[in-house]
XYZ file of C-alpha atoms in Angstrom:
365
model
C -6.915 -27.047 -20.994
C -3.458 -25.510 -21.370
C -0.624 -28.004 -21.720
C 3.030 -27.608 -20.840
C 6.088 -29.437 -22.090
C 7.920 -30.842 -19.054
C 11.308 -31.107 -20.757
C 11.152 -27.529 -21.946
C 10.046 -26.345 -18.511
C 12.928 -28.052 -16.729
C 15.477 -26.648 -19.139
C 14.030 -23.163 -19.319
C 16.343 -20.260 -18.504
C 13.590 -18.191 -16.905
C 13.325 -18.513 -13.092
C 10.124 -19.988 -11.685
C 7.757 -17.877 -9.582
C 4.864 -19.581 -7.822
C 2.003 -17.367 -6.687
C -1.121 -17.737 -4.605
C -4.025 -15.356 -5.150
C -2.980 -14.607 -8.713
C -6.569 -13.967 -9.803
C -7.026 -11.138 -7.295
C -6.515 -7.416 -7.801
C -2.838 -7.416 -6.840
C -2.078 -10.874 -8.205
C -3.468 -10.313 -11.685
C -1.509 -7.078 -12.029
C 1.646 -8.723 -10.694
C 1.355 -11.475 -13.289
C 1.396 -8.846 -16.029
C 4.606 -7.398 -14.607
C 6.427 -10.714 -14.182
C 5.269 -12.805 -17.113
C 7.941 -11.693 -19.599
C 10.860 -12.577 -17.325
C 9.617 -15.492 -15.220
C 7.754 -18.740 -15.615
C 4.608 -18.361 -13.531
C 2.407 -20.828 -11.705
C -0.725 -19.593 -9.940
C -2.202 -21.608 -7.073
C -5.757 -20.439 -6.522
C -9.103 -21.809 -5.426
C -10.813 -20.500 -8.554
C -9.517 -19.358 -11.922
C -9.534 -19.880 -15.657
C -6.909 -22.371 -16.843
C -7.157 -20.842 -20.316
C -6.728 -17.223 -19.184
C -3.068 -17.067 -20.234
C -0.856 -19.502 -22.149
C 2.102 -18.188 -20.134
C 0.710 -18.856 -16.655
C -0.227 -22.285 -15.388
C -3.226 -22.291 -13.088
C -3.347 -25.114 -10.549
C -6.622 -25.317 -8.571
C -5.550 -25.297 -4.936
C -7.512 -25.228 -1.691
C -5.204 -23.962 1.063
C -7.443 -25.540 3.700
C -6.810 -29.037 2.301
C -3.631 -31.059 2.923
C -4.362 -33.193 -0.118
C -4.961 -30.237 -2.445
C -1.784 -28.418 -1.405
C 0.343 -31.554 -1.577
C -0.932 -32.369 -5.063
C -0.205 -28.816 -6.219
C 3.391 -28.974 -4.973
C 3.884 -32.427 -6.529
C 2.583 -31.086 -9.841
C 5.011 -28.151 -9.695
C 7.921 -30.486 -8.980
C 6.949 -32.853 -11.764
C 6.361 -30.127 -14.310
C 9.050 -27.594 -13.448
C 11.623 -29.323 -11.278
C 12.563 -28.755 -7.661
C 13.736 -25.137 -7.781
C 11.437 -22.143 -7.096
C 13.003 -18.699 -7.313
C 10.197 -17.014 -5.379
C 6.928 -18.019 -3.741
C 4.687 -14.939 -3.646
C 1.889 -15.649 -1.190
C -1.034 -13.243 -1.647
C -4.038 -15.445 -0.864
C -5.829 -14.715 2.403
C -9.290 -14.369 3.905
C -10.678 -10.869 4.371
C -14.054 -9.578 5.527
C -14.634 -5.830 5.814
C -17.601 -6.448 8.101
C -14.963 -6.759 10.816
C -16.473 -9.828 12.422
C -14.307 -12.749 13.402
C -14.480 -15.841 11.232
C -12.897 -19.293 11.417
C -11.667 -18.666 7.852
C -9.034 -16.255 9.150
C -7.395 -19.198 10.862
C -8.271 -21.882 8.302
C -7.207 -19.950 5.183
C -4.769 -17.245 6.239
C -2.916 -18.773 9.174
C -3.106 -22.548 8.754
C -3.303 -22.325 4.964
C 0.051 -20.565 4.983
C 1.506 -23.119 7.366
C 0.252 -25.957 5.168
C 1.755 -24.388 2.036
C 5.143 -23.683 3.601
C 5.366 -27.177 5.062
C 4.584 -28.679 1.658
C 7.204 -26.690 -0.255
C 10.002 -27.794 2.055
C 10.290 -30.704 -0.404
C 11.563 -28.170 -2.972
C 14.398 -25.649 -3.057
C 12.864 -22.219 -2.595
C 15.063 -19.145 -2.758
C 12.511 -16.680 -1.415
C 9.098 -16.503 0.228
C 7.186 -13.212 -0.080
C 4.209 -12.858 2.244
C 1.642 -10.108 1.740
C 0.789 -8.606 5.123
C -0.660 -5.247 6.142
C 0.468 -2.033 7.814
C -2.450 -2.600 10.215
C -0.366 -5.088 12.208
C 1.314 -2.024 13.735
C 0.064 0.000 16.658
C -1.534 3.200 15.306
C 0.424 6.417 15.609
C -0.361 10.139 15.758
C -0.020 12.705 12.961
C 3.586 13.658 12.361
C 5.024 10.423 13.818
C 5.508 7.888 10.984
C 5.532 4.166 11.692
C 8.544 2.089 10.670
C 9.057 -1.679 10.556
C 10.535 -1.844 14.058
C 7.618 -0.109 15.748
C 5.211 -1.938 18.017
C 2.938 -4.693 16.705
C -0.607 -4.323 18.038
C -3.381 -5.588 15.811
C -6.838 -4.758 17.126
C -9.345 -6.600 14.911
C -9.526 -10.022 13.214
C -8.001 -9.208 9.813
C -4.686 -7.745 11.031
C -4.619 -10.210 13.933
C -4.606 -13.030 11.377
C -1.718 -11.340 9.571
C 0.304 -11.073 12.794
C -0.194 -14.780 13.431
C 0.742 -15.613 9.843
C 3.898 -13.498 9.954
C 4.925 -15.715 12.889
C 4.122 -18.803 10.824
C 6.305 -17.528 7.977
C 9.167 -17.000 10.411
C 8.697 -20.458 11.965
C 8.201 -22.478 8.794
C 10.704 -20.868 6.409
C 13.884 -22.933 6.222
C 17.387 -21.546 6.675
C 17.984 -21.832 2.919
C 15.009 -19.605 2.087
C 14.829 -15.835 2.464
C 11.567 -14.499 3.871
C 10.156 -11.078 3.006
C 7.049 -9.775 4.762
C 5.436 -6.952 2.762
C 3.244 -4.753 4.954
C 0.995 -2.983 2.486
C -1.049 0.160 2.994
C -4.592 0.302 1.627
C -4.656 -0.441 -2.106
C -6.518 1.774 -4.576
C -6.455 2.653 -8.275
C -8.149 5.024 -10.715
C -11.356 2.988 -10.672
C -11.483 2.955 -6.877
C -11.077 -0.621 -5.618
C -10.634 0.659 -2.056
C -13.633 0.103 0.246
C -12.749 2.991 2.605
C -12.388 5.490 -0.237
C -15.229 4.252 -2.444
C -17.691 4.167 0.445
C -16.634 7.662 1.449
C -17.283 8.748 -2.150
C -20.687 7.030 -2.089
C -21.813 8.882 1.052
C -20.802 12.262 -0.355
C -22.150 11.454 -3.818
C -25.516 10.689 -2.252
C -25.314 13.733 0.051
C -26.098 11.533 3.026
C -26.618 13.392 6.294
C -24.279 10.903 7.965
C -21.451 11.975 5.644
C -21.209 15.225 7.622
C -20.242 13.518 10.893
C -17.110 11.696 12.084
C -16.331 10.267 15.536
C -12.640 11.269 15.682
C -10.048 13.923 14.967
C -10.418 14.899 11.300
C -6.628 15.181 10.956
C -6.257 11.435 11.441
C -6.342 9.092 8.468
C -5.143 5.925 6.739
C -2.106 5.485 4.507
C -2.734 4.258 0.979
C -0.681 2.997 -1.945
C -1.638 2.828 -5.603
C -2.021 -0.664 -7.060
C 0.708 -0.043 -9.649
C 3.147 1.145 -6.978
C 2.427 -1.861 -4.749
C 2.978 -4.219 -7.685
C 6.182 -2.396 -8.566
C 7.460 -2.903 -5.010
C 6.676 -6.645 -5.039
C 8.296 -6.973 -8.466
C 11.457 -5.365 -7.108
C 11.396 -7.748 -4.147
C 11.305 -10.736 -6.510
C 13.946 -9.272 -8.837
C 16.308 -8.441 -5.937
C 15.814 -11.686 -4.030
C 19.548 -12.488 -3.998
C 20.444 -9.087 -2.543
C 17.851 -8.740 0.199
C 18.455 -9.720 3.851
C 17.548 -13.259 4.882
C 14.486 -12.162 6.868
C 13.032 -8.697 6.487
C 9.788 -6.741 6.817
C 9.100 -3.872 4.413
C 6.337 -1.277 4.683
C 4.907 -0.122 1.347
C 2.843 3.077 1.399
C 2.671 6.653 0.284
C 4.631 8.673 2.850
C 1.970 11.410 3.150
C -1.307 10.497 4.845
C -4.375 12.647 4.196
C -6.563 13.295 7.200
C -10.188 12.165 6.968
C -11.307 15.779 6.691
C -8.895 16.473 3.840
C -10.197 13.470 1.922
C -13.786 14.578 2.562
C -13.088 18.009 1.097
C -11.199 16.588 -1.874
C -14.055 14.254 -2.797
C -16.709 16.940 -2.284
C -14.887 19.515 -4.401
C -14.699 17.044 -7.274
C -18.337 15.958 -6.929
C -20.089 19.121 -5.833
C -17.597 21.958 -6.320
C -17.336 22.814 -2.640
C -15.670 21.723 0.607
C -17.680 19.388 2.837
C -18.831 20.377 6.297
C -17.715 17.556 8.559
C -18.245 17.717 12.311
C -16.738 15.585 15.035
C -19.276 13.739 17.191
C -18.900 11.641 20.362
C -18.053 7.973 19.852
C -21.099 6.840 21.819
C -23.411 8.746 19.476
C -21.633 7.360 16.398
C -21.852 3.796 17.728
C -25.555 4.145 18.421
C -26.156 5.487 14.924
C -24.091 2.753 13.306
C -25.848 0.071 15.344
C -29.273 1.414 14.314
C -28.308 1.484 10.615
C -27.013 -2.097 10.836
C -30.328 -3.264 12.313
C -32.592 -1.194 10.061
C -33.855 -3.520 7.293
C -35.279 -0.620 5.291
C -32.258 1.651 5.221
C -29.128 1.751 3.064
C -26.694 -1.112 3.592
C -24.206 0.550 5.953
C -20.460 0.411 5.417
C -19.725 2.073 8.752
C -20.182 -0.630 11.372
C -20.247 -0.035 15.110
C -16.861 -1.747 15.521
C -15.307 0.726 13.071
C -16.076 3.626 15.396
C -13.429 2.298 17.788
C -10.911 2.426 14.930
C -11.859 5.902 13.680
C -9.125 7.610 15.683
C -6.430 5.202 14.423
C -3.815 7.010 12.368
C -1.409 5.301 9.980
C 1.444 7.349 8.585
C 4.348 5.356 7.176
C 8.114 5.787 7.031
C 9.221 4.182 3.748
C 12.967 4.525 4.356
C 13.543 0.765 4.274
C 11.738 0.377 0.957
C 13.822 3.219 -0.493
C 17.045 1.668 0.785
C 16.477 -1.986 -0.093
C 14.313 -1.659 -3.208
C 15.149 1.811 -4.506
C 11.375 2.236 -4.417
C 9.121 5.213 -3.993
C 5.495 5.651 -5.051
C 4.772 7.330 -8.360
C 1.155 8.141 -7.411
C -0.563 9.945 -4.562
C -4.154 9.458 -3.485
C -4.911 13.191 -3.692
C -3.857 13.180 -7.365
C -5.832 10.033 -8.247
C -9.142 10.736 -6.466
C -10.138 13.297 -9.134
C -9.758 10.576 -11.777
C -11.885 8.220 -9.645
C -14.599 10.873 -9.600
C -14.285 11.466 -13.354
C -14.847 7.755 -13.982
C -17.758 7.714 -11.537
C -19.442 10.614 -13.307
C -18.790 9.067 -16.734
C -20.585 5.822 -15.796
C -22.190 5.814 -12.351
C -23.852 2.426 -12.713
C -20.655 0.806 -13.969
C -18.492 2.442 -11.307
C -20.703 1.312 -8.440
C -20.928 -2.177 -9.919
C -17.141 -2.390 -10.314
C -16.728 -1.479 -6.651
C -19.421 -3.899 -5.436
C -21.591 -1.048 -4.200
C -25.253 -0.159 -4.579
C -25.691 3.420 -5.817
C -27.144 5.699 -3.127
C -30.915 6.029 -3.458
C -30.760 9.772 -4.031
C -28.593 9.136 -7.115
C -30.267 5.945 -8.355
C -33.636 7.653 -8.369
C-alpha cells in the first residue's frame, strides 16, 4: 500500500485537491491534468491504492457516516486542515431511466454527508458536477443559459437538482461553490450511451434505426471528455477569481439534430445518408415496450420512457464559460464521430466491449 510522509505533506507548496469519483471516466482524466500541480486525494468506493504514487486513494462509501468521517479525519491528519478545492464527481446514474433509492442515498444525501463532514476543514472551493438536463428543454435556435428555467423530468436530473440545492445549503460562507452543468460526454472511443447505441443500430442495419418519434432537427448537446476536463481544470485553477456561488454550463455551442447525427454515422459506416422517418409517439412507445418485454430480442437501449424525451432539445449558450474561464471547446462531435467509426471498424469486438454493448446479431454473425 502506498505510504505518505505526513510532515512533507503538511509543508508541501502544492495546493491540495480532494476528489470523489476519481476512478471514473472524467475523474481519471482530471487526475492526469492536475497531478503535476496539485496534491491529490481520491475518495471512491472502489479503486487501486497502488494505481499512482502521486494520488492517495481513500476507500469511501458516501452512504456511510462512519466512512465519510474517517476519510475526512484521514485527510486532516495526513495533509492538514486546508483544502484548495473539493471536486465532487461521484453520483449514481442508471440509463434505464427507472427511479432508484440510490439517487437519494448516493447523489443527494451522500453529497450532504460529505459537505457536512468537511466543515471541520478550511475549504476554498467546492466543485459539483451536475448536468445540463436540469434545465427545461428548449427549441432549435434558442440556446439555454444558466439563468433559464430548471425543470428536470426524470430521476437522474431530478437528483442533480436536489443536490445543487444541497450544495447551496451546506457550503459555508468561507467556501466558494461552483456547479458545473455538463453536456453529454464523449470521446474518440465513444463512451457516450446515446451516440454509441445510435451507432450500434445503424451498424446492425436495424429496421428500428429508420424511425424516430420526434422532430429530426432536435438533438442533445455534447462535449468532448478532454474539453470537459479542461473546463474543470480551469475552475480549480481560477478558484480565487470566480464568484462565490456560480453555475456554469459546459457544452459545444452547436447541437446536431438527431437526423444529422444519423446521416453522419451512416455515411461513415455505409457510405450513404440514412432514411429516418418520424413516427407517432404512441407507436414508438408500443414498439419500445414490446422490445423491453421480448426475451428473445436484442437488449433494447430505447426504453418506453425515452420516447417522452425524444422531442427534448438541448442547445447551450456558453457565454459564461467563455467569460469566467476563457474556455471554449476544441472538439466538435461531428468531427470526432468519424474517428469513433474508424476505431469501431478497426476492432469491432473491442469497441463494443469498451462501450459495454453487445454487437448487433447481424454483425456478430
